[in-house]
mmCIF file of C-alpha atoms in Angstrom:
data_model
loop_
_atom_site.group_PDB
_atom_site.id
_atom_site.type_symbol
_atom_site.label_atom_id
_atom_site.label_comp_id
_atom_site.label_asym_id
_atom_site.label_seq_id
_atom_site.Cartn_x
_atom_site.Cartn_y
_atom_site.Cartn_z
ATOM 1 C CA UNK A 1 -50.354 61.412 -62.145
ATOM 2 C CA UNK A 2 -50.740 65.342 -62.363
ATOM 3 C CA UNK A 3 -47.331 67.144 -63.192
ATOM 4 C CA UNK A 4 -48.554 70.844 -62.570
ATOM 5 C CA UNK A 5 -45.783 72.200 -60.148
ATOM 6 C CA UNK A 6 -42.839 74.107 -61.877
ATOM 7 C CA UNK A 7 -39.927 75.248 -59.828
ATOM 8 C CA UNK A 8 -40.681 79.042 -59.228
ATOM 9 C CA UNK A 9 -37.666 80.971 -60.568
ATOM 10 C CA UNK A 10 -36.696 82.326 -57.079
ATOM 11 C CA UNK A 11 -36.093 78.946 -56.066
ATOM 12 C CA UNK A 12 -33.808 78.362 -58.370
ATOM 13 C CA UNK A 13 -31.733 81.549 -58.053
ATOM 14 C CA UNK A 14 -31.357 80.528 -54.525
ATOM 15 C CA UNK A 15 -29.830 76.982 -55.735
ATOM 16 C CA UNK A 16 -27.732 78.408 -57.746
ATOM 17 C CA UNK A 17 -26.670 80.863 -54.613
ATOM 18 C CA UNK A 18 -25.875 77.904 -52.578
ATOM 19 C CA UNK A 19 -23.254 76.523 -54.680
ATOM 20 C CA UNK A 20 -21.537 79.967 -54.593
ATOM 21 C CA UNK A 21 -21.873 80.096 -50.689
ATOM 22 C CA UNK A 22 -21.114 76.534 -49.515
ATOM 23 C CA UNK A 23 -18.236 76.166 -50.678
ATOM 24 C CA UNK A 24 -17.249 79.533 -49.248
ATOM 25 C CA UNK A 25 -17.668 77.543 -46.000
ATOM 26 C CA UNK A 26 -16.874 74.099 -46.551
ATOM 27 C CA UNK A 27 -15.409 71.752 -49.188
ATOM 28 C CA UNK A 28 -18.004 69.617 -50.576
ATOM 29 C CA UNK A 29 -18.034 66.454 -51.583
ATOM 30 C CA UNK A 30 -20.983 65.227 -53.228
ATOM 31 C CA UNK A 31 -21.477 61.149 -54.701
ATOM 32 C CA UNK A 32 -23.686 58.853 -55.322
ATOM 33 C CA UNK A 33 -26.695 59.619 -57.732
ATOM 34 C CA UNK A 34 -30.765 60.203 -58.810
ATOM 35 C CA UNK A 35 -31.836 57.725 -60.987
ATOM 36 C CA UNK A 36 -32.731 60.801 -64.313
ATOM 37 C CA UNK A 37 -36.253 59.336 -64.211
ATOM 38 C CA UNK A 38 -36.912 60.307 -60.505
ATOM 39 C CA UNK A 39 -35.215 63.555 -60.585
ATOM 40 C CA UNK A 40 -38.232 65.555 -61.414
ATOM 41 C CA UNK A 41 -40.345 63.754 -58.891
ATOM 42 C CA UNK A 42 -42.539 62.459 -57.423
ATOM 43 C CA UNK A 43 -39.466 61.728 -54.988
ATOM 44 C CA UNK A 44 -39.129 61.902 -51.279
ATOM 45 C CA UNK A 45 -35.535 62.287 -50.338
ATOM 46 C CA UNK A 46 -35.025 61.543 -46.559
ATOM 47 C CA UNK A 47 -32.041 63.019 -44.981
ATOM 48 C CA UNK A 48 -30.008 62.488 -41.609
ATOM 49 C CA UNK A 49 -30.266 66.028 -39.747
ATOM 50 C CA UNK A 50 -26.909 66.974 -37.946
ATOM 51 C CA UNK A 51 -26.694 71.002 -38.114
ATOM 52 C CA UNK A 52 -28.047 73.933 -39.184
ATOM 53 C CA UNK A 53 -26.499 74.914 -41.965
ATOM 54 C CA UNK A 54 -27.708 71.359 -43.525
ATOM 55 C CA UNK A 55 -30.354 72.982 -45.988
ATOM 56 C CA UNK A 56 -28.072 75.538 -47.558
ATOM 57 C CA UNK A 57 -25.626 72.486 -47.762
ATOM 58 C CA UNK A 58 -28.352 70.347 -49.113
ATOM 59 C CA UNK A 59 -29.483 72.610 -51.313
ATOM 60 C CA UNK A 60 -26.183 72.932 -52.749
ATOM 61 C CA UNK A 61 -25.757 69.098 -53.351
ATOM 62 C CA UNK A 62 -29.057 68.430 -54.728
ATOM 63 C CA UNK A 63 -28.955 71.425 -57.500
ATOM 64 C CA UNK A 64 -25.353 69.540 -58.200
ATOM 65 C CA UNK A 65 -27.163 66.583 -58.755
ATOM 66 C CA UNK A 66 -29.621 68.201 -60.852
ATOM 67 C CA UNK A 67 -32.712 68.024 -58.102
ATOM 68 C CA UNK A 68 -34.636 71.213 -56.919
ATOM 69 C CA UNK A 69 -36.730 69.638 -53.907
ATOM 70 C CA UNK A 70 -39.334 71.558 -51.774
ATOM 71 C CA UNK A 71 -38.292 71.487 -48.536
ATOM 72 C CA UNK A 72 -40.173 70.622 -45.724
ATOM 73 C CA UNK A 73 -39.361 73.126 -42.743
ATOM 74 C CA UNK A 74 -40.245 74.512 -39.479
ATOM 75 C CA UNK A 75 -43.141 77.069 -39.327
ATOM 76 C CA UNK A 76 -41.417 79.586 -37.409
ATOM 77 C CA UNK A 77 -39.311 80.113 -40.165
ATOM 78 C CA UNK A 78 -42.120 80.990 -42.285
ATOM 79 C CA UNK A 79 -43.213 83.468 -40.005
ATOM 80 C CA UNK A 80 -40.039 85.506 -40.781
ATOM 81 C CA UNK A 81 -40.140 88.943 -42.389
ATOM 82 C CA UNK A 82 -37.786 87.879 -45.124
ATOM 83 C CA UNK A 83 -36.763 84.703 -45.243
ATOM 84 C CA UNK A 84 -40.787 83.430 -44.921
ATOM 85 C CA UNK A 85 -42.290 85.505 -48.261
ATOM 86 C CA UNK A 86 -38.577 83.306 -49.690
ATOM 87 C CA UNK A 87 -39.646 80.304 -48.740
ATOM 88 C CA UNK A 88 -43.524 80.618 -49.775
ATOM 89 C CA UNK A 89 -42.680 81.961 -52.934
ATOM 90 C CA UNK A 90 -40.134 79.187 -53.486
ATOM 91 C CA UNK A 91 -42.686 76.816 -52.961
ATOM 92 C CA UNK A 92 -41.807 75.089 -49.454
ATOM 93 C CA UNK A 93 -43.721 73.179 -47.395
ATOM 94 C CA UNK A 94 -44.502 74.444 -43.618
ATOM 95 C CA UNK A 95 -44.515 72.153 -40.470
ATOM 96 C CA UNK A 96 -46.136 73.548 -38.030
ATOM 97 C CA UNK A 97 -44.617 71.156 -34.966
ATOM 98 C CA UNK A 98 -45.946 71.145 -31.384
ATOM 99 C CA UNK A 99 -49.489 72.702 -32.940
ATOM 100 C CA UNK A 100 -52.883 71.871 -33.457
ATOM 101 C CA UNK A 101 -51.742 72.418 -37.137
ATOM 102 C CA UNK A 102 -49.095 70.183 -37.769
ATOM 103 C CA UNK A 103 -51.457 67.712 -39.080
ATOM 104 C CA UNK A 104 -51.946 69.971 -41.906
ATOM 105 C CA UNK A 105 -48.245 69.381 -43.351
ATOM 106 C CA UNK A 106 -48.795 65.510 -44.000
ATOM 107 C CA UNK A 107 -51.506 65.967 -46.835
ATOM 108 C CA UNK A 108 -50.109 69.487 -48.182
ATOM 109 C CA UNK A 109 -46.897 67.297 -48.864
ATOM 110 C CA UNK A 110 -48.545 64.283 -50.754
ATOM 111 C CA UNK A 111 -50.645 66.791 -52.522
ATOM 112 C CA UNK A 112 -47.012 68.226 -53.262
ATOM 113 C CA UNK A 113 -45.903 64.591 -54.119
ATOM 114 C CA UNK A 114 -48.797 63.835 -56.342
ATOM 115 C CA UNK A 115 -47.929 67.458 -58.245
ATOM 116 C CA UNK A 116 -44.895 65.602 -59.283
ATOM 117 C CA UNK A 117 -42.431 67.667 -56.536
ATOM 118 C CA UNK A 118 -39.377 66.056 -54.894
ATOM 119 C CA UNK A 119 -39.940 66.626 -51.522
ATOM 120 C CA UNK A 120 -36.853 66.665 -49.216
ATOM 121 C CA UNK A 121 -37.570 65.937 -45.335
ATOM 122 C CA UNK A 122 -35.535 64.932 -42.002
ATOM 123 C CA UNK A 123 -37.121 61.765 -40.813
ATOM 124 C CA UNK A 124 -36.118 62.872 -37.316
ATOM 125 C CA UNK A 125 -38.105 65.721 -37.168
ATOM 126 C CA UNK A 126 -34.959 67.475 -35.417
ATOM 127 C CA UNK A 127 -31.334 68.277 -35.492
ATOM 128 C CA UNK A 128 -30.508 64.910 -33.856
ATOM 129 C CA UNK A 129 -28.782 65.079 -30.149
ATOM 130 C CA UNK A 130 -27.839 61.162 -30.304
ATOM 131 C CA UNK A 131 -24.179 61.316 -28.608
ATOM 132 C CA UNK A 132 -22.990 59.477 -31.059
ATOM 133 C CA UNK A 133 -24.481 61.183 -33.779
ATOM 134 C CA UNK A 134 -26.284 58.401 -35.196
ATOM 135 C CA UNK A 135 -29.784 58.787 -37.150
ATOM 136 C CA UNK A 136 -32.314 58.826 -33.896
ATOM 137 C CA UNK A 137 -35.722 57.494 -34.418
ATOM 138 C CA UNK A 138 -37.524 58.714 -36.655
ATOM 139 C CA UNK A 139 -40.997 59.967 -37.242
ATOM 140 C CA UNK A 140 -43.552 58.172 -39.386
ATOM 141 C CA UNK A 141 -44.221 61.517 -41.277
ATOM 142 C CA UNK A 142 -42.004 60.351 -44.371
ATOM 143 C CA UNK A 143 -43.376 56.571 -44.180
ATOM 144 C CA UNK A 144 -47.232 57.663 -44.318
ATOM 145 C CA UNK A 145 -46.363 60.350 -47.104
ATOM 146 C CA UNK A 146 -44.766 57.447 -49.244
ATOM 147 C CA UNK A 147 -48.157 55.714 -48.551
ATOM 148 C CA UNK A 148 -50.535 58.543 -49.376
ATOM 149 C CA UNK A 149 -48.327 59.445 -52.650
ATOM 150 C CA UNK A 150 -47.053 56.454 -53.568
ATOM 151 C CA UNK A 151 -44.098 58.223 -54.464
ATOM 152 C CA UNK A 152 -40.879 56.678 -54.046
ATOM 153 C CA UNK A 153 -37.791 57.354 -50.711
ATOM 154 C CA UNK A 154 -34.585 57.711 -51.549
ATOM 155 C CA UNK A 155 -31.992 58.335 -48.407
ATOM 156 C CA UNK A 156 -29.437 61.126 -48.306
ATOM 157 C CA UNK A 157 -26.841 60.632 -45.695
ATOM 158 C CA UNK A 158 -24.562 63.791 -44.917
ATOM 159 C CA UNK A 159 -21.888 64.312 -42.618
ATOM 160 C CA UNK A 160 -19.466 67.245 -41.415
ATOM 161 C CA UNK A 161 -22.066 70.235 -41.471
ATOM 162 C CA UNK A 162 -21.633 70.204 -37.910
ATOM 163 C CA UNK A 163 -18.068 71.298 -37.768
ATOM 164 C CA UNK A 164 -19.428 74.449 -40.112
ATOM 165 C CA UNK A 165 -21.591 75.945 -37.853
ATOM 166 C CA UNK A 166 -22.368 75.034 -34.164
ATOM 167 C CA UNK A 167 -25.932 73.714 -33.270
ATOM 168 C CA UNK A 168 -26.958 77.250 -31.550
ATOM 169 C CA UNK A 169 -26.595 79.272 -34.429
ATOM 170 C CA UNK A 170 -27.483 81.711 -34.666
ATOM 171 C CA UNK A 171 -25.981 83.186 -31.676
ATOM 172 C CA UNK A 172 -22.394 83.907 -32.098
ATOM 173 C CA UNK A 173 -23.360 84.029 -35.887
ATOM 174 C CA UNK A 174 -20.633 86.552 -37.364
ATOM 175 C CA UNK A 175 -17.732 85.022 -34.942
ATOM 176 C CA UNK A 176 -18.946 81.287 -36.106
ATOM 177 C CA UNK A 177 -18.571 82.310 -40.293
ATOM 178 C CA UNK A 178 -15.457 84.162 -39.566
ATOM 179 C CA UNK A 179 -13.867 80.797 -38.188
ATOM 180 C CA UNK A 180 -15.536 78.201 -40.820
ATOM 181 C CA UNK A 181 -14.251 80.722 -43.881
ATOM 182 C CA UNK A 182 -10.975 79.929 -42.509
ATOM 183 C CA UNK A 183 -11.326 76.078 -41.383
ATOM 184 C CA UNK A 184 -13.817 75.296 -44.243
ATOM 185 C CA UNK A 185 -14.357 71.851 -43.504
ATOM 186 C CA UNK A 186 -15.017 68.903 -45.624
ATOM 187 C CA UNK A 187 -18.563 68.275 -45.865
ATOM 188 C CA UNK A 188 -20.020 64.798 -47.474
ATOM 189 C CA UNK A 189 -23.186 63.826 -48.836
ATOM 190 C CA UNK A 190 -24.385 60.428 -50.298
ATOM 191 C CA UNK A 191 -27.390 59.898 -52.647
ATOM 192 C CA UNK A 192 -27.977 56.236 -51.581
ATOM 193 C CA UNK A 193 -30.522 53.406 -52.521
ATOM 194 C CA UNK A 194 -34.476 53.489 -52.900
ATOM 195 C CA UNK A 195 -35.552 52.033 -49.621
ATOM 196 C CA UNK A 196 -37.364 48.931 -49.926
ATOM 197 C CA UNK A 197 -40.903 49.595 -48.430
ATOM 198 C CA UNK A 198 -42.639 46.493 -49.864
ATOM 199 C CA UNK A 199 -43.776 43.640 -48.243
ATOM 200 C CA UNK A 200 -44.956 45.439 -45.217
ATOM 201 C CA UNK A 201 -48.218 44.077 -43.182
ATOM 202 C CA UNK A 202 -50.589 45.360 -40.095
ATOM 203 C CA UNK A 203 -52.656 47.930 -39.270
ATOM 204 C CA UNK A 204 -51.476 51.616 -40.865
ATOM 205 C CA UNK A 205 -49.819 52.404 -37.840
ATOM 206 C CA UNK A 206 -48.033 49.613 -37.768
ATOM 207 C CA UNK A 207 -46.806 49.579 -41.283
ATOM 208 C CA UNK A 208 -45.837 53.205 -40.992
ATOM 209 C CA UNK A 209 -43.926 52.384 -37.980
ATOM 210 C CA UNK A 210 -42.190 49.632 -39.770
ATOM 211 C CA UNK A 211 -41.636 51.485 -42.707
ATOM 212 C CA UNK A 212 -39.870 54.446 -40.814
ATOM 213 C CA UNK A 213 -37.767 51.579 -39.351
ATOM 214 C CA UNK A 214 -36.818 50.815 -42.688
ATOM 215 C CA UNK A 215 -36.031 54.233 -43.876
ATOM 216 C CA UNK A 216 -34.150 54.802 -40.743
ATOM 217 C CA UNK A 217 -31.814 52.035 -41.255
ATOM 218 C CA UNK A 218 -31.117 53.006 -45.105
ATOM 219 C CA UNK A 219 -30.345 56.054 -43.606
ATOM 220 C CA UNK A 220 -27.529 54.523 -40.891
ATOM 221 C CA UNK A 221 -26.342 52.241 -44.099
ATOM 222 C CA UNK A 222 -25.847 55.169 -46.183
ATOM 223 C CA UNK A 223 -24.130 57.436 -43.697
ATOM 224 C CA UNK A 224 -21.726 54.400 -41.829
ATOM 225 C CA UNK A 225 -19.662 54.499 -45.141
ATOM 226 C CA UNK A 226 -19.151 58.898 -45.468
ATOM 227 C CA UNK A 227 -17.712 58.250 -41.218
ATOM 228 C CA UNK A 228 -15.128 54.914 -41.609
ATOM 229 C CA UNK A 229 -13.192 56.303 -38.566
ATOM 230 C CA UNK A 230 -15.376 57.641 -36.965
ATOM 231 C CA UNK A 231 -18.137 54.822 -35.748
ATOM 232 C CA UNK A 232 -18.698 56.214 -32.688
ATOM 233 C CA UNK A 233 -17.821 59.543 -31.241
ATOM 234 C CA UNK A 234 -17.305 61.695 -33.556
ATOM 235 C CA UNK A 235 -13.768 63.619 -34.199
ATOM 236 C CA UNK A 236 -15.142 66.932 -33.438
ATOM 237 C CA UNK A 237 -17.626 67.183 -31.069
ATOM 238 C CA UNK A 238 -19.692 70.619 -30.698
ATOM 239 C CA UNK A 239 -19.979 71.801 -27.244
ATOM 240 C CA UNK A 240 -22.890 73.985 -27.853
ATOM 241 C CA UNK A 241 -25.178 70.618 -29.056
ATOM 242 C CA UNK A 242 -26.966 68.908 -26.061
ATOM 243 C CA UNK A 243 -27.510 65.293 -25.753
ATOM 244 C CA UNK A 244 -30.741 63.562 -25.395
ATOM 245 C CA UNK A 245 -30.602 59.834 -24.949
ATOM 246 C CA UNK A 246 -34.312 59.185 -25.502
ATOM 247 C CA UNK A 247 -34.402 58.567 -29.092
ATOM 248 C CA UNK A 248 -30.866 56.288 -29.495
ATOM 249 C CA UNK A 249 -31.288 53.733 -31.648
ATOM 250 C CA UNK A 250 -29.011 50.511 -30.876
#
């Protein structure tokens, strides 16, 4: 397998300005682990999506657990003046959603994969607006990327970032970090298992449909333990965060 992506050193200035902002905001609480071997890829890492400060706080855990993925991310955030020319020269990975061109992102990530990259990406393709704040259903993005790579999925459950900023940031934005500086809220995230894709059967569709069943679960699994007393409404619910019912998994 060809090895040829370094991280560019932007990138990793930014990591190591996460863990000097995050905890600014929240107190974080990072377990579980990366097998060393996996850590410089190929990996996919597929996390639960519940606000939008997850990246930053992502970003944060994964350079304390000694990972520098390439996110995959909205295009219109690549179209920005300043944080776009960041996130190209960092090496991220555009989804263009709700084009003609979000095709494109599916092989420019296992090309990505087969560079040796960890990818990270939110199965969900959204912040999710399950009431109960469950993983929805997912996409089969990560599942067919796993097949075109080969490269391994590990979950990454997180839970809390939604008490650090609320879901329409970023209206609001100054009056929002004023009142997380003072709350800063604890903020979890789990490194789980390798999800088991093996064994699967049917057309490619229907694998990849199975598989993001799979990956779904692991991610449920992995979060149900970081939320003990919390299994179904959660403590603090955001008023700003709608609720769509047409992705709820049971």
């Amino acid at each position: 397998m060809e090895t040829s992506w370094r991280v560019p050193w932007l990138w990793r200035a930014l990591l190591l300005l996460s863990r000097v902002l995050v905890p600014m905001m929240c107190r974080l609480r990072v377990t579980g682990a990366v097998p060393a071997g996996l850590r410089r890829g190929p990996l996919i890492l597929a996390a639960n999506h519940v606000g939008p400060v997850d990246p930053i706080v992502m970003a944060a855990a994964c350079h304390r657990a000694g990972l520098a993925p390439r996110f995959m991310a909205t295009g219109g955030l690549f179209d920005a003046p300043i944080a776009g020319a960041a996130l190209r020269a960092s090496g991220h990975l555009r989804v263009d959603r709700n084009t003609d061109r979000v095709a494109d992102a599916l092989p420019a990530a296992a090309a990505a994969l087969r560079a040796g990259s960890v990818v990270l990406v939110y199965p969900e393709g959204r912040i999710g607006l399950d009431p109960w704040m469950w993983p929805e259903r997912g996409k089969t993005g990560v599942a067919r990327m796993a097949a075109l790579s080969g490269a391994p999925v590990l979950a990454v459950a997180q839970w809390g970032t939604h008490e650090v900023l609320p879901y329409t940031t970023p209206a609001r934005l100054i009056r929002s970090i004023l009142s997380t500086l003072v709350r800063r809220p604890v903020v979890h995230v789990h490194f789980g298992d390798l999800v088991d894709l093996s064994g699967l059967t049917g057309s490619p569709g229907a694998r990849a449909m199975r598989a993001t069943d799979r990956i779904i679960q692991a991610l449920t699994d992995t979060l149900a333990p970081l939320r003990p007393t919390e299994p179904r409404l959660p403590h603090h619910v955001d008023p700003t965060r709608p609720v769509d019912l047409s992705r709820t998994r049971r």
